[in-house]
Tab-separated table of C-alpha atoms in Angstrom:
chain	number	residue	atom	x	y	z
A	2	UNK	CA	109.538	-61.460	55.078
A	3	UNK	CA	107.421	-58.358	55.641
A	4	UNK	CA	109.489	-55.373	56.796
A	5	UNK	CA	107.341	-52.990	58.902
A	6	UNK	CA	108.441	-49.362	59.046
A	7	UNK	CA	108.533	-46.949	61.979
A	8	UNK	CA	106.465	-43.786	61.733
A	9	UNK	CA	109.681	-41.875	61.049
A	10	UNK	CA	110.522	-44.212	58.162
A	11	UNK	CA	107.009	-43.868	56.802
A	12	UNK	CA	107.450	-40.102	56.666
A	13	UNK	CA	110.684	-40.575	54.719
A	14	UNK	CA	108.789	-42.842	52.349
A	15	UNK	CA	106.110	-40.184	51.970
A	16	UNK	CA	108.829	-37.785	50.786
A	17	UNK	CA	109.981	-40.341	48.208
A	18	UNK	CA	106.426	-40.986	47.034
A	19	UNK	CA	105.776	-37.273	46.642
A	20	UNK	CA	108.875	-36.904	44.463
A	21	UNK	CA	107.150	-39.293	42.067
A	22	UNK	CA	103.813	-37.479	42.479
A	23	UNK	CA	105.364	-34.155	41.544
A	24	UNK	CA	107.212	-35.739	38.618
A	25	UNK	CA	103.970	-37.155	37.236
A	26	UNK	CA	102.356	-33.748	37.713
A	27	UNK	CA	105.138	-32.127	35.697
A	28	UNK	CA	104.789	-34.765	32.979
A	29	UNK	CA	101.014	-34.249	32.848
A	30	UNK	CA	101.613	-30.787	31.387
A	31	UNK	CA	103.789	-32.236	28.610
A	32	UNK	CA	101.461	-34.951	27.311
A	33	UNK	CA	100.236	-33.655	23.958
A	34	UNK	CA	99.806	-35.013	20.423
A	35	UNK	CA	103.120	-35.043	18.586
A	36	UNK	CA	105.298	-35.363	21.694
A	37	UNK	CA	107.608	-38.384	21.670
A	38	UNK	CA	107.676	-40.760	24.611
A	39	UNK	CA	111.447	-40.559	24.974
A	40	UNK	CA	111.126	-36.785	25.390
A	41	UNK	CA	108.912	-37.360	28.438
A	42	UNK	CA	111.526	-39.731	29.811
A	43	UNK	CA	114.294	-37.141	29.412
A	44	UNK	CA	112.192	-34.511	31.179
A	45	UNK	CA	111.395	-36.856	34.065
A	46	UNK	CA	115.016	-37.827	34.682
A	47	UNK	CA	116.190	-34.225	34.638
A	48	UNK	CA	113.398	-33.165	36.984
A	49	UNK	CA	114.039	-35.937	39.524
A	50	UNK	CA	117.775	-35.301	39.623
A	51	UNK	CA	117.893	-31.516	39.358
A	52	UNK	CA	114.671	-30.300	40.966
A	53	UNK	CA	114.079	-33.007	43.568
A	54	UNK	CA	117.690	-33.943	44.378
A	55	UNK	CA	116.645	-37.572	44.086
A	56	UNK	CA	117.572	-40.546	41.911
A	57	UNK	CA	115.398	-42.259	39.285
A	58	UNK	CA	114.227	-45.497	40.856
A	59	UNK	CA	113.833	-47.631	37.746
A	60	UNK	CA	116.843	-46.685	35.609
A	61	UNK	CA	119.510	-49.366	35.895
A	62	UNK	CA	117.391	-51.607	38.138
A	63	UNK	CA	117.028	-55.028	36.494
A	64	UNK	CA	118.867	-53.349	33.565
A	65	UNK	CA	115.920	-51.008	32.975
A	66	UNK	CA	117.102	-48.372	30.440
A	67	UNK	CA	114.695	-45.585	31.391
A	68	UNK	CA	113.346	-43.361	34.153
A	69	UNK	CA	109.714	-43.808	33.099
A	70	UNK	CA	107.881	-46.877	31.880
A	71	UNK	CA	105.247	-45.656	29.422
A	72	UNK	CA	102.603	-48.058	28.144
A	73	UNK	CA	100.321	-46.871	25.350
A	74	UNK	CA	96.902	-48.277	24.511
A	75	UNK	CA	97.159	-52.110	24.403
A	76	UNK	CA	100.417	-52.039	26.366
A	77	UNK	CA	99.717	-53.047	29.967
A	78	UNK	CA	102.924	-52.078	31.787
A	79	UNK	CA	106.716	-51.845	31.362
A	80	UNK	CA	106.550	-50.053	28.018
A	81	UNK	CA	109.909	-48.538	27.100
A	82	UNK	CA	109.983	-44.865	26.068
A	83	UNK	CA	110.679	-44.752	22.319
A	84	UNK	CA	110.258	-42.201	19.544
A	85	UNK	CA	106.571	-43.153	19.342
A	86	UNK	CA	104.590	-39.925	18.925
A	87	UNK	CA	101.572	-39.402	21.153
A	88	UNK	CA	98.300	-39.109	19.242
A	89	UNK	CA	94.865	-37.747	20.032
A	90	UNK	CA	92.757	-40.518	21.536
A	91	UNK	CA	95.660	-42.450	23.067
A	92	UNK	CA	95.741	-43.635	26.661
A	93	UNK	CA	99.141	-43.688	28.369
A	94	UNK	CA	100.036	-45.502	31.573
A	95	UNK	CA	103.063	-43.739	33.038
A	96	UNK	CA	104.863	-45.542	35.848
A	97	UNK	CA	107.648	-43.749	37.721
A	98	UNK	CA	109.986	-44.542	40.587
A	99	UNK	CA	112.378	-42.416	42.632
A	100	UNK	CA	114.781	-42.928	45.509
A	101	UNK	CA	115.174	-40.306	48.216
A	102	UNK	CA	116.511	-40.749	51.759
A	103	UNK	CA	117.257	-44.364	50.862
A	104	UNK	CA	113.597	-45.254	50.222
A	105	UNK	CA	111.596	-45.845	47.067
A	106	UNK	CA	108.519	-44.088	45.821
A	107	UNK	CA	106.698	-45.869	42.980
A	108	UNK	CA	103.355	-45.106	41.454
A	109	UNK	CA	101.485	-44.745	38.194
A	110	UNK	CA	98.633	-42.987	36.436
A	111	UNK	CA	96.893	-43.640	33.127
A	112	UNK	CA	96.413	-40.430	31.142
A	113	UNK	CA	93.959	-39.806	28.346
A	114	UNK	CA	95.144	-37.736	25.393
A	115	UNK	CA	92.371	-35.365	24.347
A	116	UNK	CA	89.059	-37.024	23.576
A	117	UNK	CA	89.093	-40.790	23.912
A	118	UNK	CA	86.495	-43.432	23.113
A	119	UNK	CA	83.772	-43.720	25.775
A	120	UNK	CA	84.623	-47.371	26.433
A	121	UNK	CA	88.241	-46.381	27.082
A	122	UNK	CA	87.149	-43.635	29.472
A	123	UNK	CA	84.980	-46.134	31.359
A	124	UNK	CA	87.930	-48.526	31.664
A	125	UNK	CA	90.040	-45.768	33.215
A	126	UNK	CA	87.252	-44.777	35.598
A	127	UNK	CA	86.643	-48.334	36.793
A	128	UNK	CA	90.341	-49.160	37.148
A	129	UNK	CA	90.996	-46.084	39.275
A	130	UNK	CA	87.957	-46.793	41.443
A	131	UNK	CA	89.166	-50.375	41.907
A	132	UNK	CA	92.450	-48.991	43.265
A	133	UNK	CA	90.600	-47.187	46.056
A	134	UNK	CA	88.448	-50.230	46.742
A	135	UNK	CA	91.657	-52.183	47.202
A	136	UNK	CA	93.158	-49.538	49.478
A	137	UNK	CA	90.095	-49.665	51.756
A	138	UNK	CA	90.841	-53.329	52.436
A	139	UNK	CA	94.377	-52.552	53.648
A	140	UNK	CA	93.507	-52.428	57.332
A	141	UNK	CA	94.163	-54.236	60.596
A	142	UNK	CA	92.779	-57.769	60.633
A	143	UNK	CA	92.668	-58.163	56.858
A	144	UNK	CA	94.856	-60.189	54.523
A	145	UNK	CA	96.360	-59.872	51.056
A	146	UNK	CA	93.449	-61.733	49.480
A	147	UNK	CA	91.004	-59.077	50.697
A	148	UNK	CA	92.644	-56.454	48.461
A	149	UNK	CA	92.731	-58.793	45.465
A	150	UNK	CA	89.121	-59.836	45.943
A	151	UNK	CA	87.889	-56.237	46.125
A	152	UNK	CA	89.688	-55.263	42.916
A	153	UNK	CA	88.798	-58.412	40.993
A	154	UNK	CA	85.153	-58.521	42.013
A	155	UNK	CA	84.591	-54.891	41.029
A	156	UNK	CA	86.425	-54.976	37.697
A	157	UNK	CA	85.053	-58.307	36.550
A	158	UNK	CA	81.520	-57.033	37.196
A	159	UNK	CA	82.129	-54.788	34.160
A	160	UNK	CA	83.425	-57.683	32.069
A	161	UNK	CA	87.053	-56.538	32.264
A	162	UNK	CA	90.102	-58.784	32.437
A	163	UNK	CA	92.224	-58.678	35.596
A	164	UNK	CA	95.891	-59.335	34.824
A	165	UNK	CA	97.293	-62.284	36.800
A	166	UNK	CA	100.965	-62.319	35.856
A	167	UNK	CA	101.803	-58.886	37.315
A	168	UNK	CA	101.114	-57.765	40.878
A	169	UNK	CA	101.554	-55.023	43.444
A	170	UNK	CA	104.201	-55.411	46.122
A	171	UNK	CA	105.771	-54.342	49.357
A	172	UNK	CA	107.870	-51.186	49.148
A	173	UNK	CA	110.731	-49.713	51.151
A	174	UNK	CA	114.501	-49.641	50.803
A	175	UNK	CA	113.953	-52.029	47.911
A	176	UNK	CA	111.496	-51.450	45.091
A	177	UNK	CA	110.030	-54.910	45.520
A	178	UNK	CA	109.594	-56.218	49.060
A	179	UNK	CA	107.273	-58.836	50.512
A	180	UNK	CA	104.415	-59.414	50.177
A	181	UNK	CA	103.183	-59.626	46.600
A	182	UNK	CA	99.771	-57.919	46.242
A	183	UNK	CA	97.780	-59.592	43.430
A	184	UNK	CA	94.751	-57.862	41.936
A	185	UNK	CA	92.714	-61.048	42.309
A	186	UNK	CA	92.115	-63.373	45.211
A	187	UNK	CA	89.842	-64.702	47.920
A	188	UNK	CA	88.791	-62.965	51.104
A	189	UNK	CA	90.691	-64.012	54.205
A	190	UNK	CA	93.530	-65.643	52.275
A	191	UNK	CA	97.207	-64.719	52.145
A	192	UNK	CA	99.553	-62.915	54.501
A	193	UNK	CA	98.030	-60.870	57.307
A	194	UNK	CA	98.584	-57.120	57.339
A	195	UNK	CA	100.702	-55.749	60.176
A	196	UNK	CA	101.174	-52.246	61.540
A	197	UNK	CA	103.831	-50.295	59.661
A	198	UNK	CA	103.533	-52.242	56.407
A	199	UNK	CA	104.164	-50.201	53.268
A	200	UNK	CA	102.903	-51.442	49.923
A	201	UNK	CA	102.203	-50.469	46.333
A	202	UNK	CA	98.707	-51.362	45.160
A	203	UNK	CA	98.416	-51.283	41.366
A	204	UNK	CA	95.457	-52.727	39.471
A	205	UNK	CA	96.256	-53.557	35.836
A	206	UNK	CA	92.929	-54.041	34.091
A	207	UNK	CA	92.226	-54.936	30.464
A	208	UNK	CA	89.199	-53.998	28.380
A	209	UNK	CA	89.086	-57.577	27.059
A	210	UNK	CA	90.900	-60.751	28.044
A	211	UNK	CA	93.054	-60.941	31.152
A	212	UNK	CA	95.756	-62.702	29.119
A	213	UNK	CA	98.962	-60.849	28.293
A	214	UNK	CA	102.231	-61.441	26.444
A	215	UNK	CA	105.685	-59.869	26.365
A	216	UNK	CA	107.198	-58.174	23.323
A	217	UNK	CA	110.633	-59.005	21.938
A	218	UNK	CA	112.178	-55.985	23.716
A	219	UNK	CA	112.041	-58.081	26.895
A	220	UNK	CA	110.058	-55.425	28.759
A	221	UNK	CA	106.772	-54.349	27.207
A	222	UNK	CA	103.709	-56.336	28.286
A	223	UNK	CA	100.685	-56.141	25.954
A	224	UNK	CA	97.164	-57.531	26.014
A	225	UNK	CA	96.755	-60.790	24.153
A	226	UNK	CA	93.766	-59.509	22.164
A	227	UNK	CA	95.145	-56.063	21.314
A	228	UNK	CA	92.508	-54.195	23.323
A	229	UNK	CA	93.471	-51.347	25.704
A	230	UNK	CA	94.628	-51.684	29.297
A	231	UNK	CA	94.678	-49.261	32.257
A	232	UNK	CA	97.000	-49.055	35.250
A	233	UNK	CA	96.832	-46.936	38.410
A	234	UNK	CA	99.142	-47.247	41.414
A	235	UNK	CA	99.414	-45.698	44.884
A	236	UNK	CA	101.822	-46.175	47.800
A	237	UNK	CA	100.119	-46.892	51.117
A	238	UNK	CA	101.205	-47.461	54.729
A	239	UNK	CA	99.285	-49.184	57.505
A	240	UNK	CA	99.180	-46.587	60.294
A	241	UNK	CA	97.106	-47.061	63.459
A	242	UNK	CA	95.360	-49.948	61.756
A	243	UNK	CA	94.192	-47.890	58.767
A	244	UNK	CA	95.486	-47.183	55.242
A	245	UNK	CA	97.509	-43.966	55.001
A	246	UNK	CA	98.157	-42.730	51.466
A	247	UNK	CA	101.759	-41.689	50.832
A	248	UNK	CA	101.444	-40.747	47.156
A	249	UNK	CA	98.930	-38.410	45.515
A	250	UNK	CA	97.380	-37.745	42.136
A	251	UNK	CA	96.801	-34.181	43.315
A	252	UNK	CA	99.676	-32.699	41.300
A	253	UNK	CA	98.304	-34.324	38.153
A	254	UNK	CA	94.813	-33.041	38.903
A	255	UNK	CA	96.130	-29.529	39.535
A	256	UNK	CA	97.666	-29.461	36.042
A	257	UNK	CA	94.625	-31.018	34.385
A	258	UNK	CA	92.106	-28.842	36.231
A	259	UNK	CA	90.401	-31.788	37.921
A	260	UNK	CA	88.709	-31.310	41.292
A	261	UNK	CA	88.597	-34.429	43.430
A	262	UNK	CA	88.295	-35.444	47.077
A	263	UNK	CA	88.886	-39.146	46.365
A	264	UNK	CA	92.047	-39.317	48.486
A	265	UNK	CA	90.749	-37.546	51.589
A	266	UNK	CA	89.532	-40.653	53.410
A	267	UNK	CA	93.047	-42.101	53.304
A	268	UNK	CA	94.851	-39.179	54.919
A	269	UNK	CA	95.048	-38.436	58.629
A	270	UNK	CA	96.263	-34.916	57.834
A	271	UNK	CA	95.492	-32.820	54.783
A	272	UNK	CA	98.092	-32.718	52.041
A	273	UNK	CA	99.106	-29.234	50.945
A	274	UNK	CA	100.163	-29.175	47.288
């Protein structure tokens, strides 16, 4: 059952999403060769609890042992932070959740470490663009399949694999609410969008095959062919029939010195960082 939110609830969810946005911005400054993934996890938990007066959204949920899920290179999602040391040329998908005011924020960004291979950079560029193409379809009159079609059609035009087994989802007082939001689909199919819906859209796109497998740790999902994967995620509400972005990559961009207006079309009021 889809649970629409009031405008007041959506603003509370924006606060939760921005806790995650600021956490990812803080982490962006710490991603360097030689840094261990579990160090990033420790920093994120301390920041969420002490600086944001919030609670890590993943830790303890489904027995998840960590605040961050960090997936390096051929890992798609759900990578557990270990003592793996970051290296020049790596790509890292960092997924983070937080609970504030009783609502979840949950989004992700794939970082590049120093100079990466051109084909990896293109994968990141296309995956992030596919996220915004999906968000544009989250509007009055459309259905779940319209988001999936937009993402799939764009990414497959580059020969990339669109992961089937893992999907976006509704978001609210629970991390996973109805409906599921696949990154593939057919136009006009699936549940119809309704005013006040809040969802997480998160394309997971592989450089090679769309097939994936799970490691023995019971969490980490990797590509079946060992080629890299990218993952970007935003939280979005349907407000006045249009997509309203609740999360932002702006804090990440501020740290990395990136100028971008990519989010402007999805905000009714400007976000002050």
